[in-house]
Short mmCIF file of C-alpha atoms in Angstrom, two decimals:
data_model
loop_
_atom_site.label_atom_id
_atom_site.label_comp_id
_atom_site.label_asym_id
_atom_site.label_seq_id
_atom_site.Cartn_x
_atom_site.Cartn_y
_atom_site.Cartn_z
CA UNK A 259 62.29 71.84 42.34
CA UNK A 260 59.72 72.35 39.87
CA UNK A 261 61.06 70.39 37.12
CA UNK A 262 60.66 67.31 40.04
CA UNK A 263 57.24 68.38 41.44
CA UNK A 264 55.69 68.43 37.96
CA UNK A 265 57.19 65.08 37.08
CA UNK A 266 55.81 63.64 40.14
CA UNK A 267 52.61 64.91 39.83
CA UNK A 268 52.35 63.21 36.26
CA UNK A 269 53.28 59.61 37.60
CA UNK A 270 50.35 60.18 39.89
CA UNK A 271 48.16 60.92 37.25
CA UNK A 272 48.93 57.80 35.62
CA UNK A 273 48.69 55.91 38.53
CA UNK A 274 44.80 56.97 39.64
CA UNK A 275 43.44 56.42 35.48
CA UNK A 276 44.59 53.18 34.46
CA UNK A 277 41.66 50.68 35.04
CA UNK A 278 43.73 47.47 33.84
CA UNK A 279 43.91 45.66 36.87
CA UNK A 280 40.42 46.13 37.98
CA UNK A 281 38.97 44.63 34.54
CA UNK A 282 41.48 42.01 35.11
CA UNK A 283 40.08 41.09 38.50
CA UNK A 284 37.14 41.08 36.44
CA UNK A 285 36.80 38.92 33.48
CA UNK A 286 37.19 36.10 35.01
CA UNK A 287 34.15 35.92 36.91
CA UNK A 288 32.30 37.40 34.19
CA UNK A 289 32.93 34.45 31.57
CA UNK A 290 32.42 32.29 34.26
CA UNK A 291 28.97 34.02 34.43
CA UNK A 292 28.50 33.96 30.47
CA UNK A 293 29.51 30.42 30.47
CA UNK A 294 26.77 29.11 33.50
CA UNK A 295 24.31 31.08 31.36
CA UNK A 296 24.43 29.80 28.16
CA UNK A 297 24.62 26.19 30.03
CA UNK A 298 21.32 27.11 31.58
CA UNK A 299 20.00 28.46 28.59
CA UNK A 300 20.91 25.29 26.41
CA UNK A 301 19.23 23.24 29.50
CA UNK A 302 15.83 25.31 29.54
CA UNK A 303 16.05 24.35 25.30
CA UNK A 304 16.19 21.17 25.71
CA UNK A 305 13.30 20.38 28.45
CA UNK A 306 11.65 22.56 26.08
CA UNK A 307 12.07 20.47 23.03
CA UNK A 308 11.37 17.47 25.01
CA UNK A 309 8.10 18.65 26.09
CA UNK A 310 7.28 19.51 22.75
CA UNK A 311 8.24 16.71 21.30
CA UNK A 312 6.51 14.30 23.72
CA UNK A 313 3.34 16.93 23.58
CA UNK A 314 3.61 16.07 19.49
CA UNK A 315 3.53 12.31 20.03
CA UNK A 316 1.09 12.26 22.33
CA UNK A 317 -1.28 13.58 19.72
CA UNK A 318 -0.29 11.47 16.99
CA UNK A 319 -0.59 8.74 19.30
CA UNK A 320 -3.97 9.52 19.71
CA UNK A 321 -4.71 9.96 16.06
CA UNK A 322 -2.97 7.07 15.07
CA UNK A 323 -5.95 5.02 17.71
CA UNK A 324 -8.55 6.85 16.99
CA UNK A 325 -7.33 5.91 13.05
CA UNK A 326 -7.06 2.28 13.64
CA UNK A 327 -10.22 1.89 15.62
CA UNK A 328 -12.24 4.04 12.51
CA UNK A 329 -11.06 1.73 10.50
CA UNK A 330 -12.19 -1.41 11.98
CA UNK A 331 -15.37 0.13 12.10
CA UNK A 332 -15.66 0.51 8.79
CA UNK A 333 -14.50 -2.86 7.96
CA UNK A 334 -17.10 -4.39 10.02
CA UNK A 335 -19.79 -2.28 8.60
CA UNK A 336 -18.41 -4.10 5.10
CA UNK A 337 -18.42 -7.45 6.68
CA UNK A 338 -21.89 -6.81 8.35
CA UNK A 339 -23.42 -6.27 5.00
CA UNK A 340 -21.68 -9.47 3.14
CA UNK A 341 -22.91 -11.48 6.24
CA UNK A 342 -26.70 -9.98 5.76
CA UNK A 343 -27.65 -11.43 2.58
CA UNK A 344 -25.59 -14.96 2.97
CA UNK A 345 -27.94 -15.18 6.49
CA UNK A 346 -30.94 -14.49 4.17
CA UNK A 347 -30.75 -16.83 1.41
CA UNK A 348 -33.01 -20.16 1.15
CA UNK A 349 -30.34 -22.66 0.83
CA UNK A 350 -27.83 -21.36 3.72
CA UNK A 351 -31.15 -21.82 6.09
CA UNK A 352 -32.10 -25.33 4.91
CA UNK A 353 -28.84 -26.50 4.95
CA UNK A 354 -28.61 -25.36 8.53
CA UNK A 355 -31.59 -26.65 9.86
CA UNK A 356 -30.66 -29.88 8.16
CA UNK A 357 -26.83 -29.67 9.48
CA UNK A 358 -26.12 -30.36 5.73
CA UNK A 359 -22.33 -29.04 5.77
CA UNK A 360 -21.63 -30.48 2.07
CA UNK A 361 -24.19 -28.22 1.14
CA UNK A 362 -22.88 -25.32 2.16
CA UNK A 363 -19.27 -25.95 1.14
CA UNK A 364 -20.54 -26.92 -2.34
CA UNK A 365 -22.01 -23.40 -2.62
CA UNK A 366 -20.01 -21.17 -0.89
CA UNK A 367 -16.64 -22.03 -1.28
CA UNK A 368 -16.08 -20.58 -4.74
CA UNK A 369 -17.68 -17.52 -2.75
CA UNK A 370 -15.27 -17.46 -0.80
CA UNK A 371 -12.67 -17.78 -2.54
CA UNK A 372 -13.69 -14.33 -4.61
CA UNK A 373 -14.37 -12.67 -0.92
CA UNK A 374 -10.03 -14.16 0.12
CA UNK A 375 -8.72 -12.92 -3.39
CA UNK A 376 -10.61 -9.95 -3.97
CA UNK A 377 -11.26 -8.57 -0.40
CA UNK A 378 -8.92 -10.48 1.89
CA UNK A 379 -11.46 -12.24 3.14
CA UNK A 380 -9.73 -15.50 5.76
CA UNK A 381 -12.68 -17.39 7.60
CA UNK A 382 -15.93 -17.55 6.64
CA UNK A 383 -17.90 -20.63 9.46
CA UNK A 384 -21.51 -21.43 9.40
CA UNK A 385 -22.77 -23.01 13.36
CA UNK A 386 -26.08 -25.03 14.11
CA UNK A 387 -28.19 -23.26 16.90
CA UNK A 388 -26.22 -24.41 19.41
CA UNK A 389 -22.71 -22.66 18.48
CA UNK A 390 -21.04 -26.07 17.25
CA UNK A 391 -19.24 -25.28 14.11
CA UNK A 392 -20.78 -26.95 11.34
CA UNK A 393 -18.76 -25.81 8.76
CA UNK A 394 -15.29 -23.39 8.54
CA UNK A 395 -15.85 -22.93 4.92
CA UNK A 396 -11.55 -21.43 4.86
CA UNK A 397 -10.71 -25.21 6.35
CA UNK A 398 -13.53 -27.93 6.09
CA UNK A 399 -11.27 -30.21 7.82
CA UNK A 400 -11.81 -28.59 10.99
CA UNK A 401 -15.46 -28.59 12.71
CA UNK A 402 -17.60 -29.48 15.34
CA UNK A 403 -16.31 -27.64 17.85
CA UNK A 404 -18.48 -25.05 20.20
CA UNK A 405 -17.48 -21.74 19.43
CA UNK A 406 -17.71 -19.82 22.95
CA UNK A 407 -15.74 -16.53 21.64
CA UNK A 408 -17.35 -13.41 22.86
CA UNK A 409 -18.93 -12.30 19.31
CA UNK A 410 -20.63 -15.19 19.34
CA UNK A 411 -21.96 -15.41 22.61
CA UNK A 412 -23.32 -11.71 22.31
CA UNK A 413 -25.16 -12.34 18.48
CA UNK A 414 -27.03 -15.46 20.68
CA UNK A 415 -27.80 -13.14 23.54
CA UNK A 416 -29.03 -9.67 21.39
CA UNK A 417 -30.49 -12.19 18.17
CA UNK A 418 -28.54 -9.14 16.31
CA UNK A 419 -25.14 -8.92 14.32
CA UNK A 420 -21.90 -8.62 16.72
CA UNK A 421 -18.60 -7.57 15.81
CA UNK A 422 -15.25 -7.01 17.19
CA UNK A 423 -11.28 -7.89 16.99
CA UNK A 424 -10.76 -11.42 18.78
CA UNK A 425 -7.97 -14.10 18.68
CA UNK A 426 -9.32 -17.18 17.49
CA UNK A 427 -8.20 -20.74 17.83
CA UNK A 428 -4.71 -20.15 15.53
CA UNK A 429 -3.86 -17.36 17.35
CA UNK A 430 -4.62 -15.20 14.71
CA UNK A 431 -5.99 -11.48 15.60
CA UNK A 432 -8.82 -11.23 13.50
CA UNK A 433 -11.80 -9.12 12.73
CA UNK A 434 -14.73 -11.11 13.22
CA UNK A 435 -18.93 -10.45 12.50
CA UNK A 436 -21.26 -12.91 13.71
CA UNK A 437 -24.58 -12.52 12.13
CA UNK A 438 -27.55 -15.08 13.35
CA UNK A 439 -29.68 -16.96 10.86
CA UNK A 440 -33.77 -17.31 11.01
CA UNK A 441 -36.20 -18.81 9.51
CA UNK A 442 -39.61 -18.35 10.23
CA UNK A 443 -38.62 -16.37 13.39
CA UNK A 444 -36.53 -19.21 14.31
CA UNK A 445 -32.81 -19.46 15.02
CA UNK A 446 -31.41 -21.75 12.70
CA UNK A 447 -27.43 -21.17 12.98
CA UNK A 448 -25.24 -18.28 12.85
CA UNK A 449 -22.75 -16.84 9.81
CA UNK A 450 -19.43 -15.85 10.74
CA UNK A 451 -16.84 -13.51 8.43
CA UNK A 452 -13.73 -12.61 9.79
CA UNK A 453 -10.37 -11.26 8.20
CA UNK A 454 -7.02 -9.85 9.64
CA UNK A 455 -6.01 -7.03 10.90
CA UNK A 456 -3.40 -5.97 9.02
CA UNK A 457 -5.21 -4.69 6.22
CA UNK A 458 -5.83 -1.69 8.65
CA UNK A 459 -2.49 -1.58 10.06
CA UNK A 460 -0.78 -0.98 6.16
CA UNK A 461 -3.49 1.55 5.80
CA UNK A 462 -2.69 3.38 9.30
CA UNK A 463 1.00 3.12 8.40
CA UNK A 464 0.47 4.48 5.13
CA UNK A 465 -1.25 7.37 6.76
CA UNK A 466 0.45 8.35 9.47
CA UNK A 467 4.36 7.50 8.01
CA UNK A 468 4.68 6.14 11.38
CA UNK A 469 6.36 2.10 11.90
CA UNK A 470 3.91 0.23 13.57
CA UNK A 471 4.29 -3.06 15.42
CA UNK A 472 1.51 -5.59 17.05
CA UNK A 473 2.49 -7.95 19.71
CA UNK A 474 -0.05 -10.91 22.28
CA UNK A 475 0.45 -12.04 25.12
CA UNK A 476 1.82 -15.54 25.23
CA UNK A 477 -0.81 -16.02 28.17
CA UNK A 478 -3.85 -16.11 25.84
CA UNK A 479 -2.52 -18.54 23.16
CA UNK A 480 -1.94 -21.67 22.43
CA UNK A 481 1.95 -22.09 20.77
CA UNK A 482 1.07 -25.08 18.14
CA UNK A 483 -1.91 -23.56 17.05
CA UNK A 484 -0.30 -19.83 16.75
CA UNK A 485 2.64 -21.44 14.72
CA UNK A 486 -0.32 -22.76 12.39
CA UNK A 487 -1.94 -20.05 12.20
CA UNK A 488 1.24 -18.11 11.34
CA UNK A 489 2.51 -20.36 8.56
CA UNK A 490 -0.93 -20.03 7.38
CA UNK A 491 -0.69 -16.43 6.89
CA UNK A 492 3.21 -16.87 5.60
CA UNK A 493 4.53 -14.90 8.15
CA UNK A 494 7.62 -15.80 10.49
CA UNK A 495 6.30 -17.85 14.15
CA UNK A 496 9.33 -17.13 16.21
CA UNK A 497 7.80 -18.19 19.86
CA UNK A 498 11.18 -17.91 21.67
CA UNK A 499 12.43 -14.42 20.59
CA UNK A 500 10.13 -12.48 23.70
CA UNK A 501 9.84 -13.79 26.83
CA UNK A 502 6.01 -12.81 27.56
CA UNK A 503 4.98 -11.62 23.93
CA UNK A 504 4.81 -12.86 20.22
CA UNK A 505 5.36 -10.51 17.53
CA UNK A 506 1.93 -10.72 15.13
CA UNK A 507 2.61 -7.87 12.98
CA UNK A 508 5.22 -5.40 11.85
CA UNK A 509 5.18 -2.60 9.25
CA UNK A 510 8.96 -3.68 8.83
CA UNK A 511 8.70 -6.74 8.06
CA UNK A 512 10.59 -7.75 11.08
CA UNK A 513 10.15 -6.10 14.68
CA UNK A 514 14.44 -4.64 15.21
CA UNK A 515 15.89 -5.96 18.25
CA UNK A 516 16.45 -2.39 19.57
CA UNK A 517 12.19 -1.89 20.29
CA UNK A 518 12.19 -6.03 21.89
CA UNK A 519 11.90 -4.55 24.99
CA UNK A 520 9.20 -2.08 24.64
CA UNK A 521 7.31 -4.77 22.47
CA UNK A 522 7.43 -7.35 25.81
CA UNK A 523 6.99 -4.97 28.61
CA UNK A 524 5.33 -6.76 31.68
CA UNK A 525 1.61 -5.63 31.89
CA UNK A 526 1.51 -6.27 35.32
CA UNK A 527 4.63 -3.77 36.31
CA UNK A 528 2.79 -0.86 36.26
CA UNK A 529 3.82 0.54 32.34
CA UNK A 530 1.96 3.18 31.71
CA UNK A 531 0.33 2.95 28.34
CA UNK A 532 0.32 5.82 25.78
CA UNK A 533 2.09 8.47 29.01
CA UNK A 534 5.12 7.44 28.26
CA UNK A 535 7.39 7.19 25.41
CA UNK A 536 11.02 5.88 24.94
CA UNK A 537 13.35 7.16 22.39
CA UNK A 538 15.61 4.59 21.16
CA UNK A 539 18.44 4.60 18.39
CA UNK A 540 18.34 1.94 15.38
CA UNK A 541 19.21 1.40 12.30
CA UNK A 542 21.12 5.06 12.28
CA UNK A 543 17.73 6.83 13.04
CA UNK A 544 16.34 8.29 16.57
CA UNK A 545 12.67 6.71 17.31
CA UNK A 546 9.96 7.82 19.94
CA UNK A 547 8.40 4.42 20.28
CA UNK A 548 4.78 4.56 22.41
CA UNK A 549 2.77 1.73 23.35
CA UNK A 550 -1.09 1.60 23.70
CA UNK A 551 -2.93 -1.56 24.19
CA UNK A 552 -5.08 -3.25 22.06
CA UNK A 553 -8.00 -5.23 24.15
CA UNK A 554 -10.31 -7.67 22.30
CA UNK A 555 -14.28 -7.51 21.89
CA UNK A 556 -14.65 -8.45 25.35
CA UNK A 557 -12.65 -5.40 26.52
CA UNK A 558 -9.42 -7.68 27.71
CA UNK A 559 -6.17 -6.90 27.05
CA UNK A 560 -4.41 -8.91 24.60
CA UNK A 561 -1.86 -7.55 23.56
CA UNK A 562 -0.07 -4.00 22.16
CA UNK A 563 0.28 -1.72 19.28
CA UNK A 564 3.53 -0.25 19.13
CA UNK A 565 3.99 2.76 17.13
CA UNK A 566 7.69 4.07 16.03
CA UNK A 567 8.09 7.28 14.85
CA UNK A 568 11.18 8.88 13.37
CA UNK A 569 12.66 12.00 14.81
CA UNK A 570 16.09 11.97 13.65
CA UNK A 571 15.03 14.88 11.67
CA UNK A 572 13.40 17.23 14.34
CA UNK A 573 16.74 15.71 16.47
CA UNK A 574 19.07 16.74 13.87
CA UNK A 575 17.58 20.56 13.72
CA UNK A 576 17.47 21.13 17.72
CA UNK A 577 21.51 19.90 17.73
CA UNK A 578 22.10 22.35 14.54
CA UNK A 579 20.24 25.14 17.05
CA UNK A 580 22.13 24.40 19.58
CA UNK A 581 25.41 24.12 17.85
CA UNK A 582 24.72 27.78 16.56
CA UNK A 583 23.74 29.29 19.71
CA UNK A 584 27.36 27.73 20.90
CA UNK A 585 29.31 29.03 18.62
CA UNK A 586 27.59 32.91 19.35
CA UNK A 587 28.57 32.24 23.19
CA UNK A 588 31.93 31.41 22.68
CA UNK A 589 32.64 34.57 19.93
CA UNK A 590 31.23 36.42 23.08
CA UNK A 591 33.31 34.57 25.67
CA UNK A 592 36.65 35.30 23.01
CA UNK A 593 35.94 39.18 22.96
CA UNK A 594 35.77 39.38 26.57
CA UNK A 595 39.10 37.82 27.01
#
C-alpha cells in the first residue's frame, strides 16, 4: 500500500510541473505577434524614408531654381554691360538715325563673331525708333520686322535697359537685353544681345550632379521656325515625339523615354509644380524626377525644367537596412519555435 501511494503521488507531481503544452498553445500567437510587428516596423521605415527623401528633394529643388535664376542674373548683368558701350558709340547712333544697316553690319559683325566664339554670344539686332528690326547682325537676311517681345516693349516704356528669358521667333529660349540708344536725349533705336540658355543649364548640372531637362509648350511656337531654330543650334527638332511639349534641352543629350511623360504633363490638369515628385526606373538607376516651371519675362508660362536626380544609391542602402533588420526578426522568430 505504500509502495502504490508513493508511486502515485509521483505521477501527480509530474503531471502539475510540466508547462509544455501551455507554451505550445503559446508560440503560435506569439510569432504571429513578432511577425505583424516587424511588418509594421518595416512600414513606419519606409514612410519614413519617403518623407525624407521627398523633404531632401524638395530642397534641392529649390536650390537648383534659386541656382538657375542667379545665374541668369548674372549673365544679364554681362550682357547689360556689352550692350552699354555698343549703345554709346558715334557710329552705331548715326547709322541708326540714318537706318544705314550696311553700316552697322560692316562694323559689327567681326564683333560679333568674337562675342559667338568667345562668349557664346547668338543674336545681336539693332531697331529704328519704332521697334522694326533694322538689322539681326547673327542673320542679315532677316529684317524689318516689328519686334513686339516683352523686353522690348518695357526698354521703350522705362527708356532703361530690360532683360529677361523669352522665346523668340525660332523658337529658341534665349536670354535677351534690350538696351535703348540716344543721341542728344533722343531715341534713336535700340541694341539687342541675347544668347541661350544652356550655358546656365551645363553650369547648374555641373553643380548640382543632378540631370536636367527643358521642355515648351507647343502652344507658343511656331513648328517651321522651331525646326530652324533647332538645326541652327545643331540640336535634334523632333516635333512629334510629345504630344503638347518639345524637348529644348537635355543634360543627356537625349530626354529617355521613361521621364516623356513627366516632360509633357498637361498644365491645365491641375499638376502641381515642384509638390510633387515621381520616382521612375531607367537606364538601371531609380530617379526622383520634379518639375518646376519656367515662365518668360512677361511672367507666362512657357514651358518646364525638369530635374532628375539619382537615388539608386540612398535606394540601395534603405533595402540593405531593411534586409538586415529581416534577417534579426526571423533569427528571433527561429528561437521561438
Amino acid at each position: 500500500w505504500w509502495t502504490a501511494a508513493r508511486a502515485g503521488d509521483d505521477t501527480g507531481r509530474r503531471v502539475d510541473a510540466s508547462p509544455t503544452p501551455v507554451l505550445r498553445r503559446l508560440l503560435p500567437p506569439l510569432a504571429v505577434l513578432v511577425t505583424l510587428l516587424m511588418a509594421g516596423a518595416g512600414m513606419l521605415l519606409w514612410h519614413q524614408h519617403q518623407q525624407q527623401l521627398a523633404g531632401e528633394i524638395a530642397v534641392h529643388v529649390s536650390e537648383v531654381t534659386r541656382d538657375l535664376r542667379i545665374g541668369l542674373d548674372q549673365q544679364a548683368v554681362g550682357l547689360t554691360a556689352a550692350a552699354q558701350p555698343i549703345a554709346a558709340d558715334p557710329g552705331v547712333r548715326k547709322a541708326l538715325r540714318k537706318g544705314d544697316a550696311a553700316r552697322l553690319l560692316a562694323v559689327w559683325r567681326p564683333v560679333f563673331e568674337t562675342l559667338h566664339r568667345e562668349n557664346q554670344l547668338t543674336h545681336f539686332y539693332f531697331f529704328d525708333k519704332n521697334r522694326v528690326c533694322l538689322l539681326r547682325v547673327h542673320k542679315p537676311e532677316s529684317r524689318g520686322d516689328l519686334i513686339n517681345r516683352f523686353t522690348a516693349l518695357e526698354a521703350e516704356r522705362t527708356g532703361k535697359a530690360a532683360s529677361g528669358i523669352e522665346l523668340g521667333s525660332l523658337g529658341t529660349f534665349t536670354l535677351r537685353v534690350v538696351q535703348p540708344v540716344f543721341d542728344g536725349g533722343t531715341l534713336v533705336g535700340y541694341v539687342e544681345l541675347g544668347k541661350e540658355i544652356e550655358e546656365v543649364l551645363r553650369t547648374l548640372r555641373t553643380h548640382s550632379g543632378n540631370q536636367l531637362a527643358v521642355v515648351i509648350r507647343k502652344a507658343h511656337l511656331n513648328r517651321q521656325s522651331w525646326e530652324e531654330g533647332m538645326r541652327l543650334l545643331g540640336r535634334e527638332a523632333d516635333w512629334d515625339r510629345l504630344p503638347r511639349s518639345v524637348v529644348f534641352y537635355t543634360s543627356q543629350g537625349r530626354l529617355p523615354d521613361a521621364f516623356a511623360p513627366m516632360a509633357d504633363h498637361d498644365a491645365t490638369g491641375g499638376h502641381a509644380h515642384g509638390a510633387t515628385e515621381r520616382e521612375i526606373a531607367s537606364d538601371g538607376k531609380d530617379w526622383r524626377v520634379s518639375v518646376t516651371p519656367l515662365h518668360d519675362a512677361s511672367g507666362t508660362e512657357v514651358g518646364d525644367l525638369l530635374i532628375m536626380d539619382d537615388v539608386s544609391a540612398e535606394k540601395a542602402a534603405f533595402v540593405r537596412l531593411l534586409a538586415l533588420g529581416g534577417t534579426a526578426g526571423g533569427v528571433v522568430l527561429a528561437l521561438l519555435l
